[in-house]
PDB file of C-alpha atoms in Angstrom:
ATOM      1  CA  MET A 192      -0.061  -0.103   0.025  1.00 59.00           C
ATOM      2  CA  ALA A 193       1.221   3.582  -0.986  1.00 74.00           C
ATOM      3  CA  GLU A 194       2.444   5.638   1.869  1.00 88.00           C
ATOM      4  CA  ARG A 195       0.087   8.761   2.101  1.00 92.00           C
ATOM      5  CA  ILE A 196       1.267  12.278   2.353  1.00 95.00           C
ATOM      6  CA  LEU A 197      -0.898  15.306   3.592  1.00 96.00           C
ATOM      7  CA  LEU A 198       0.108  18.533   1.595  1.00 96.00           C
ATOM      8  CA  VAL A 199      -0.981  21.378   3.372  1.00 95.00           C
ATOM      9  CA  GLU A 200      -0.793  24.375   1.012  1.00 93.00           C
ATOM     10  CA  ASP A 201      -3.020  27.197  -0.186  1.00 91.00           C
ATOM     11  CA  ASP A 202      -1.420  27.834  -3.576  1.00 91.00           C
ATOM     12  CA  PRO A 203      -3.115  25.558  -6.381  1.00 93.00           C
ATOM     13  CA  THR A 204      -0.152  25.674  -8.582  1.00 93.00           C
ATOM     14  CA  ILE A 205       2.353  24.263  -5.953  1.00 92.00           C
ATOM     15  CA  VAL A 206      -0.462  21.761  -5.182  1.00 94.00           C
ATOM     16  CA  GLU A 207      -0.643  20.438  -8.844  1.00 95.00           C
ATOM     17  CA  SER A 208       3.019  20.322  -9.289  1.00 94.00           C
ATOM     18  CA  LEU A 209       4.067  18.910  -5.891  1.00 94.00           C
ATOM     19  CA  GLY A 210       1.323  16.265  -5.768  1.00 94.00           C
ATOM     20  CA  GLU A 211       2.381  15.305  -9.281  1.00 95.00           C
ATOM     21  CA  LEU A 212       6.072  14.830  -8.249  1.00 94.00           C
ATOM     22  CA  LEU A 213       4.887  12.892  -5.157  1.00 94.00           C
ATOM     23  CA  ARG A 214       2.830  10.702  -7.084  1.00 94.00           C
ATOM     24  CA  SER A 215       5.507  10.156  -9.624  1.00 92.00           C
ATOM     25  CA  GLU A 216       7.465   8.477  -6.721  1.00 89.00           C
ATOM     26  CA  GLY A 217       4.623   6.175  -5.488  1.00 90.00           C
ATOM     27  CA  TYR A 218       2.704   8.276  -2.991  1.00 93.00           C
ATOM     28  CA  ALA A 219      -0.677   8.674  -2.416  1.00 93.00           C
ATOM     29  CA  VAL A 220      -1.453  12.485  -1.714  1.00 95.00           C
ATOM     30  CA  ASP A 221      -4.272  14.323  -0.149  1.00 95.00           C
ATOM     31  CA  SER A 222      -4.578  18.169  -0.004  1.00 94.00           C
ATOM     32  CA  ALA A 223      -5.670  20.924   2.287  1.00 94.00           C
ATOM     33  CA  ALA A 224      -5.702  24.552   2.100  1.00 94.00           C
ATOM     34  CA  THR A 225      -6.723  25.826   5.492  1.00 94.00           C
ATOM     35  CA  GLN A 226      -5.934  24.985   9.157  1.00 93.00           C
ATOM     36  CA  ASP A 227      -9.262  23.507   9.648  1.00 93.00           C
ATOM     37  CA  GLY A 228      -9.178  21.375   6.544  1.00 92.00           C
ATOM     38  CA  ALA A 229      -5.845  20.040   7.522  1.00 93.00           C
ATOM     39  CA  LEU A 230      -6.929  19.058  10.971  1.00 92.00           C
ATOM     40  CA  ALA A 231     -10.090  17.646   9.802  1.00 90.00           C
ATOM     41  CA  ALA A 232      -7.994  15.251   7.437  1.00 90.00           C
ATOM     42  CA  ALA A 233      -5.206  14.336   9.839  1.00 90.00           C
ATOM     43  CA  LEU A 234      -7.390  13.976  12.920  1.00 87.00           C
ATOM     44  CA  GLY A 235     -11.012  13.624  12.071  1.00 78.00           C
ATOM     45  CA  THR A 236     -11.736  16.620  13.768  1.00 65.00           C
ATOM     46  CA  GLY A 237     -14.804  17.963  11.629  1.00 53.00           C
ATOM     47  CA  GLY A 238     -16.436  18.043   8.226  1.00 48.00           C
ATOM     48  CA  ALA A 239     -16.674  15.102   5.976  1.00 50.00           C
ATOM     49  CA  HIS A 240     -13.563  13.611   7.803  1.00 47.00           C
ATOM     50  CA  ALA A 241     -15.200  13.675  11.186  1.00 51.00           C
ATOM     51  CA  GLY A 242     -14.117  10.789  13.138  1.00 51.00           C
ATOM     52  CA  THR A 243     -12.164   9.231  10.848  1.00 57.00           C
ATOM     53  CA  PRO A 244      -8.396  10.601  10.647  1.00 64.00           C
ATOM     54  CA  THR A 245      -6.432   9.374   8.078  1.00 72.00           C
ATOM     55  CA  PRO A 246      -3.205   7.314   8.858  1.00 83.00           C
ATOM     56  CA  TYR A 247      -0.891   9.683   7.201  1.00 91.00           C
ATOM     57  CA  ALA A 248       2.966   8.869   6.679  1.00 92.00           C
ATOM     58  CA  LEU A 249       3.945  12.494   6.708  1.00 94.00           C
ATOM     59  CA  VAL A 250       2.426  15.916   6.402  1.00 96.00           C
ATOM     60  CA  LEU A 251       4.220  18.660   4.361  1.00 95.00           C
ATOM     61  CA  LEU A 252       3.091  22.180   5.755  1.00 92.00           C
ATOM     62  CA  ASP A 253       3.263  25.618   4.553  1.00 90.00           C
ATOM     63  CA  VAL A 254       3.669  28.039   7.438  1.00 86.00           C
ATOM     64  CA  THR A 255       1.086  30.561   5.743  1.00 85.00           C
ATOM     65  CA  LEU A 256      -2.341  29.676   5.096  1.00 89.00           C
ATOM     66  CA  ALA A 257      -5.483  31.066   3.642  1.00 86.00           C
ATOM     67  CA  GLN A 258      -7.180  30.345   7.090  1.00 92.00           C
ATOM     68  CA  GLY A 259      -4.986  29.863  10.208  1.00 90.00           C
ATOM     69  CA  ASN A 260      -1.329  28.898  10.030  1.00 87.00           C
ATOM     70  CA  GLY A 261       1.078  26.193   9.756  1.00 88.00           C
ATOM     71  CA  PHE A 262       2.432  26.673  13.105  1.00 89.00           C
ATOM     72  CA  ALA A 263      -1.017  25.986  14.836  1.00 90.00           C
ATOM     73  CA  VAL A 264      -1.402  22.881  12.622  1.00 92.00           C
ATOM     74  CA  CYS A 265       1.865  21.606  13.504  1.00 91.00           C
ATOM     75  CA  THR A 266       1.269  22.156  17.464  1.00 90.00           C
ATOM     76  CA  ALA A 267      -2.230  20.540  17.193  1.00 91.00           C
ATOM     77  CA  LEU A 268      -0.793  17.399  15.344  1.00 91.00           C
ATOM     78  CA  LYS A 269       2.204  16.735  17.490  1.00 89.00           C
ATOM     79  CA  GLN A 270      -0.194  16.996  20.541  1.00 89.00           C
ATOM     80  CA  ALA A 271      -2.752  14.537  19.195  1.00 88.00           C
ATOM     81  CA  ARG A 272      -0.103  12.320  17.289  1.00 86.00           C
ATOM     82  CA  SER A 273       3.474  13.010  18.536  1.00 85.00           C
ATOM     83  CA  ASN A 274       4.804  10.403  16.143  1.00 86.00           C
ATOM     84  CA  LEU A 275       3.356  11.670  12.622  1.00 91.00           C
ATOM     85  CA  PRO A 276       6.240  13.363  10.885  1.00 93.00           C
ATOM     86  CA  VAL A 277       5.832  17.027   9.719  1.00 94.00           C
ATOM     87  CA  ILE A 278       8.083  19.028   7.202  1.00 93.00           C
ATOM     88  CA  PHE A 279       7.558  22.751   7.026  1.00 90.00           C
ATOM     89  CA  LEU A 280       7.636  24.032   3.490  1.00 86.00           C
ATOM     90  CA  THR A 281       8.012  28.038   3.304  1.00 77.00           C
ATOM     91  CA  ALA A 282       9.042  30.803   1.189  1.00 73.00           C
ATOM     92  CA  SER A 283      10.853  32.296   4.336  1.00 63.00           C
ATOM     93  CA  SER A 284      14.356  31.088   5.291  1.00 61.00           C
ATOM     94  CA  ASP A 285      14.940  33.450   8.289  1.00 63.00           C
ATOM     95  CA  GLU A 286      16.357  31.955  11.446  1.00 63.00           C
ATOM     96  CA  PHE A 287      13.346  33.121  13.558  1.00 68.00           C
ATOM     97  CA  THR A 288      10.783  31.262  11.525  1.00 66.00           C
ATOM     98  CA  THR A 289      12.963  28.091  11.073  1.00 67.00           C
ATOM     99  CA  VAL A 290      13.643  27.766  15.002  1.00 69.00           C
ATOM    100  CA  ALA A 291       9.992  28.567  15.673  1.00 72.00           C
ATOM    101  CA  GLY A 292       9.034  25.609  13.510  1.00 69.00           C
ATOM    102  CA  ILE A 293      11.609  23.261  15.046  1.00 73.00           C
ATOM    103  CA  GLN A 294      10.507  24.260  18.592  1.00 73.00           C
ATOM    104  CA  MET A 295       6.826  23.490  17.784  1.00 74.00           C
ATOM    105  CA  GLY A 296       7.817  19.765  16.734  1.00 80.00           C
ATOM    106  CA  ALA A 297       8.674  20.023  13.151  1.00 85.00           C
ATOM    107  CA  ASP A 298      11.084  16.982  12.180  1.00 87.00           C
ATOM    108  CA  ASP A 299      12.387  18.987   9.151  1.00 87.00           C
ATOM    109  CA  TYR A 300      12.268  22.468   7.310  1.00 85.00           C
ATOM    110  CA  ILE A 301      12.868  23.384   3.711  1.00 85.00           C
ATOM    111  CA  ALA A 302      12.338  26.616   2.238  1.00 81.00           C
ATOM    112  CA  LYS A 303      11.071  27.388  -1.296  1.00 81.00           C
ATOM    113  CA  PRO A 304      12.390  27.480  -4.055  1.00 82.00           C
ATOM    114  CA  PHE A 305      13.547  23.831  -3.266  1.00 82.00           C
ATOM    115  CA  ARG A 306      15.109  21.269  -5.415  1.00 86.00           C
ATOM    116  CA  PRO A 307      12.731  18.476  -5.968  1.00 89.00           C
ATOM    117  CA  ARG A 308      15.372  15.539  -5.643  1.00 87.00           C
ATOM    118  CA  GLU A 309      16.449  17.011  -2.241  1.00 87.00           C
ATOM    119  CA  LEU A 310      12.893  17.358  -0.811  1.00 90.00           C
ATOM    120  CA  LEU A 311      11.992  13.670  -2.013  1.00 91.00           C
ATOM    121  CA  ALA A 312      15.450  12.276  -0.347  1.00 88.00           C
ATOM    122  CA  ARG A 313      14.404  14.417   3.109  1.00 87.00           C
ATOM    123  CA  ILE A 314      10.627  13.002   2.933  1.00 92.00           C
ATOM    124  CA  ALA A 315      11.776   9.533   2.394  1.00 88.00           C
ATOM    125  CA  ALA A 316      14.478   9.821   5.384  1.00 85.00           C
ATOM    126  CA  THR A 317      12.031  11.475   7.715  1.00 88.00           C
ATOM    127  CA  ILE A 318       9.413   8.886   7.142  1.00 88.00           C
ATOM    128  CA  ARG A 319      12.015   6.082   7.588  1.00 81.00           C
ATOM    129  CA  ARG A 320      13.229   7.737  10.847  1.00 81.00           C
ATOM    130  CA  ALA A 321       9.548   7.805  12.135  1.00 81.00           C
ATOM    131  CA  GLN A 322       8.794   4.110  11.621  1.00 75.00           C
ATOM    132  CA  PRO A 323       9.351   1.502  14.311  1.00 65.00           C
ATOM    133  CA  ALA A 324      12.593   0.102  14.254  1.00 60.00           C
ATOM    134  CA  GLN A 325      12.804  -3.403  12.479  1.00 59.00           C
ATOM    135  CA  ARG A 326      15.505  -5.586  14.105  1.00 76.00           C
ATOM    136  CA  VAL A 327      15.263  -8.606  11.521  1.00 83.00           C
ATOM    137  CA  LEU A 328      14.440  -8.127   7.779  1.00 86.00           C
ATOM    138  CA  ARG A 329      13.685 -10.661   5.333  1.00 88.00           C
ATOM    139  CA  PHE A 330      14.810 -10.245   1.938  1.00 89.00           C
ATOM    140  CA  GLY A 331      14.481 -13.103  -0.491  1.00 88.00           C
ATOM    141  CA  ALA A 332      16.741 -15.759   1.100  1.00 88.00           C
ATOM    142  CA  LEU A 333      18.698 -13.307   3.353  1.00 92.00           C
ATOM    143  CA  THR A 334      18.075 -12.608   6.812  1.00 92.00           C
ATOM    144  CA  ILE A 335      19.414  -9.030   7.928  1.00 91.00           C
ATOM    145  CA  ASP A 336      20.026  -8.479  11.460  1.00 89.00           C
ATOM    146  CA  THR A 337      19.924  -4.621  11.796  1.00 85.00           C
ATOM    147  CA  ASP A 338      21.101  -4.449  15.345  1.00 80.00           C
ATOM    148  CA  ARG A 339      24.273  -6.490  14.617  1.00 83.00           C
ATOM    149  CA  ALA A 340      24.534  -5.350  10.854  1.00 86.00           C
ATOM    150  CA  HIS A 341      24.615  -9.270  10.416  1.00 90.00           C
ATOM    151  CA  VAL A 342      23.379 -10.778   7.009  1.00 93.00           C
ATOM    152  CA  GLU A 343      22.723 -14.574   6.413  1.00 92.00           C
ATOM    153  CA  ARG A 344      21.868 -16.505   3.214  1.00 89.00           C
ATOM    154  CA  ASP A 345      20.123 -19.971   4.068  1.00 84.00           C
ATOM    155  CA  GLY A 346      21.683 -19.746   7.459  1.00 83.00           C
ATOM    156  CA  ALA A 347      25.233 -19.000   6.334  1.00 89.00           C
ATOM    157  CA  GLU A 348      26.788 -15.454   7.415  1.00 92.00           C
ATOM    158  CA  LEU A 349      27.485 -13.506   4.037  1.00 92.00           C
ATOM    159  CA  ALA A 350      30.272 -11.233   4.077  1.00 92.00           C
ATOM    160  CA  LEU A 351      29.382  -7.593   2.749  1.00 92.00           C
ATOM    161  CA  SER A 352      31.369  -4.412   3.097  1.00 90.00           C
ATOM    162  CA  ALA A 353      29.948  -1.400   4.676  1.00 87.00           C
ATOM    163  CA  LEU A 354      28.813   0.107   1.496  1.00 86.00           C
ATOM    164  CA  GLU A 355      27.364  -3.089   0.153  1.00 91.00           C
ATOM    165  CA  TYR A 356      25.445  -3.486   3.580  1.00 91.00           C
ATOM    166  CA  ARG A 357      24.125  -0.270   3.406  1.00 89.00           C
ATOM    167  CA  LEU A 358      23.060  -0.458  -0.297  1.00 91.00           C
ATOM    168  CA  LEU A 359      21.453  -3.869   0.576  1.00 93.00           C
ATOM    169  CA  LEU A 360      19.403  -2.400   3.521  1.00 90.00           C
ATOM    170  CA  LEU A 361      18.192   0.569   1.268  1.00 90.00           C
ATOM    171  CA  PHE A 362      16.431  -2.092  -1.040  1.00 91.00           C
ATOM    172  CA  ALA A 363      15.368  -4.219   1.816  1.00 90.00           C
ATOM    173  CA  LEU A 364      13.452  -1.351   3.398  1.00 86.00           C
ATOM    174  CA  ASN A 365      11.878  -0.238   0.023  1.00 86.00           C
ATOM    175  CA  PRO A 366      10.475  -3.467  -1.498  1.00 85.00           C
ATOM    176  CA  GLY A 367       8.621  -3.001  -4.501  1.00 85.00           C
ATOM    177  CA  LYS A 368       9.412   0.632  -4.780  1.00 86.00           C
ATOM    178  CA  LEU A 369      11.540   2.485  -7.662  1.00 89.00           C
ATOM    179  CA  VAL A 370      14.785   3.334  -6.123  1.00 89.00           C
ATOM    180  CA  THR A 371      16.649   5.999  -8.171  1.00 89.00           C
ATOM    181  CA  ARG A 372      20.397   6.063  -8.791  1.00 87.00           C
ATOM    182  CA  GLU A 373      19.984   9.909  -7.240  1.00 85.00           C
ATOM    183  CA  GLN A 374      18.294   8.280  -3.902  1.00 84.00           C
ATOM    184  CA  ILE A 375      21.029   5.950  -3.698  1.00 86.00           C
ATOM    185  CA  ARG A 376      23.563   8.315  -3.782  1.00 82.00           C
ATOM    186  CA  THR A 377      22.101  10.374  -1.451  1.00 78.00           C
ATOM    187  CA  ALA A 378      21.719   7.422   1.100  1.00 76.00           C
ATOM    188  CA  LEU A 379      25.327   6.571   0.627  1.00 75.00           C
ATOM    189  CA  TRP A 380      26.333  10.055   0.754  1.00 68.00           C
ATOM    190  CA  ASP A 381      24.456  10.646   4.021  1.00 56.00           C
ATOM    191  CA  ASP A 382      25.406   7.271   5.718  1.00 49.00           C
ATOM    192  CA  ALA A 383      29.006   6.648   4.355  1.00 49.00           C
ATOM    193  CA  GLY A 384      30.434  10.160   3.943  1.00 49.00           C
ATOM    194  CA  THR A 385      31.727   9.312   0.397  1.00 57.00           C
ATOM    195  CA  TYR A 386      30.067  10.621  -2.694  1.00 61.00           C
ATOM    196  CA  ILE A 387      29.533   7.881  -5.098  1.00 67.00           C
ATOM    197  CA  GLU A 388      29.932   8.466  -8.722  1.00 74.00           C
ATOM    198  CA  GLU A 389      27.868   6.945 -11.395  1.00 75.00           C
ATOM    199  CA  ASN A 390      30.157   4.360 -12.552  1.00 81.00           C
ATOM    200  CA  THR A 391      31.067   3.471  -9.072  1.00 83.00           C
ATOM    201  CA  LEU A 392      27.534   2.905  -7.843  1.00 85.00           C
ATOM    202  CA  SER A 393      27.085   0.274 -10.986  1.00 88.00           C
ATOM    203  CA  VAL A 394      30.267  -1.462  -9.510  1.00 90.00           C
ATOM    204  CA  TYR A 395      28.572  -1.712  -6.210  1.00 90.00           C
ATOM    205  CA  ILE A 396      25.212  -2.711  -7.536  1.00 93.00           C
ATOM    206  CA  LYS A 397      27.133  -5.562  -9.619  1.00 94.00           C
ATOM    207  CA  ARG A 398      29.235  -6.756  -6.471  1.00 94.00           C
ATOM    208  CA  LEU A 399      26.025  -6.936  -4.312  1.00 95.00           C
ATOM    209  CA  ARG A 400      24.418  -8.969  -6.923  1.00 95.00           C
ATOM    210  CA  ASP A 401      27.120 -11.223  -7.431  1.00 95.00           C
ATOM    211  CA  LYS A 402      26.527 -12.268  -3.435  1.00 94.00           C
ATOM    212  CA  ILE A 403      22.903 -12.165  -3.111  1.00 94.00           C
ATOM    213  CA  GLU A 404      21.429 -13.244  -6.520  1.00 93.00           C
ATOM    214  CA  ASP A 405      21.411 -17.060  -7.447  1.00 91.00           C
ATOM    215  CA  ASP A 406      21.966 -15.918 -11.021  1.00 93.00           C
ATOM    216  CA  PRO A 407      23.723 -12.512 -11.106  1.00 92.00           C
ATOM    217  CA  ALA A 408      23.529 -12.052 -14.904  1.00 91.00           C
ATOM    218  CA  HIS A 409      19.358 -12.701 -14.293  1.00 93.00           C
ATOM    219  CA  PRO A 410      18.798 -10.763 -11.202  1.00 92.00           C
ATOM    220  CA  VAL A 411      15.518 -11.160  -9.459  1.00 92.00           C
ATOM    221  CA  LEU A 412      16.102  -9.357  -6.087  1.00 93.00           C
ATOM    222  CA  ILE A 413      17.405  -6.193  -7.643  1.00 94.00           C
ATOM    223  CA  GLU A 414      15.797  -5.482 -11.092  1.00 93.00           C
ATOM    224  CA  THR A 415      17.254  -2.560 -13.157  1.00 93.00           C
ATOM    225  CA  VAL A 416      14.617  -0.077 -14.295  1.00 92.00           C
ATOM    226  CA  ARG A 417      16.391   1.482 -17.355  1.00 90.00           C
ATOM    227  CA  GLY A 418      16.947   5.068 -17.250  1.00 87.00           C
ATOM    228  CA  LEU A 419      15.416   5.360 -13.525  1.00 88.00           C
ATOM    229  CA  GLY A 420      17.136   3.161 -11.254  1.00 90.00           C
ATOM    230  CA  TYR A 421      16.366  -0.133  -9.517  1.00 93.00           C
ATOM    231  CA  LYS A 422      13.420  -1.991  -7.993  1.00 92.00           C
ATOM    232  CA  ALA A 423      13.690  -4.485  -5.161  1.00 88.00           C
ATOM    233  CA  PHE A 424      11.664  -7.687  -4.841  1.00 84.00           C
ATOM    234  CA  GLY A 425      12.916  -9.356  -1.823  1.00 67.00           C
TER     235      GLY A 425
END
């Protein structure tokens, strides 16, 4: 099931363009233009949504709204659902506004205009951090113990380098989803502190496939989506 995002924004142009971007990444998107509309959708506080809050994975929240404001929305959301991730979107990048948003419980903050790939990477990272930790993952014939960074295949330990392990974990946490090459480079940059060039990334993918696929020449766990990236089917 697609993760659902609530976009709280009163500019129809931004709602349309950002909604299209998010849907292209596999997210389901709802939108609200006002404070009351956002709370009704996320918490079931009134209107057509009364009593039926939607289980959103994340809220993208503009500070300035046609009715109410993003700070009030964030405060109410965090009081009712403290584990619901919130990212502020705003045209303002001044320090006071940034600090105010973080103090009210926002998980991240990005100023307009933003780079689409950066926003998508930060959305994915914020959702991932908010999810309960999975100590043991299953990926095909692999068992991944995330507490020990230990991987087994059919009961035997699999020797992976640190980057191979991080790459495997990225795919195991995103089954069935498109993982773009840019997302992979961003994840490896964040975790390993080293930028991964295009050709080098292809080498890492090949090395990982050599270790986890029954037939690396015809991979079934990590499939290439030409021109876009990869999909995991573990």
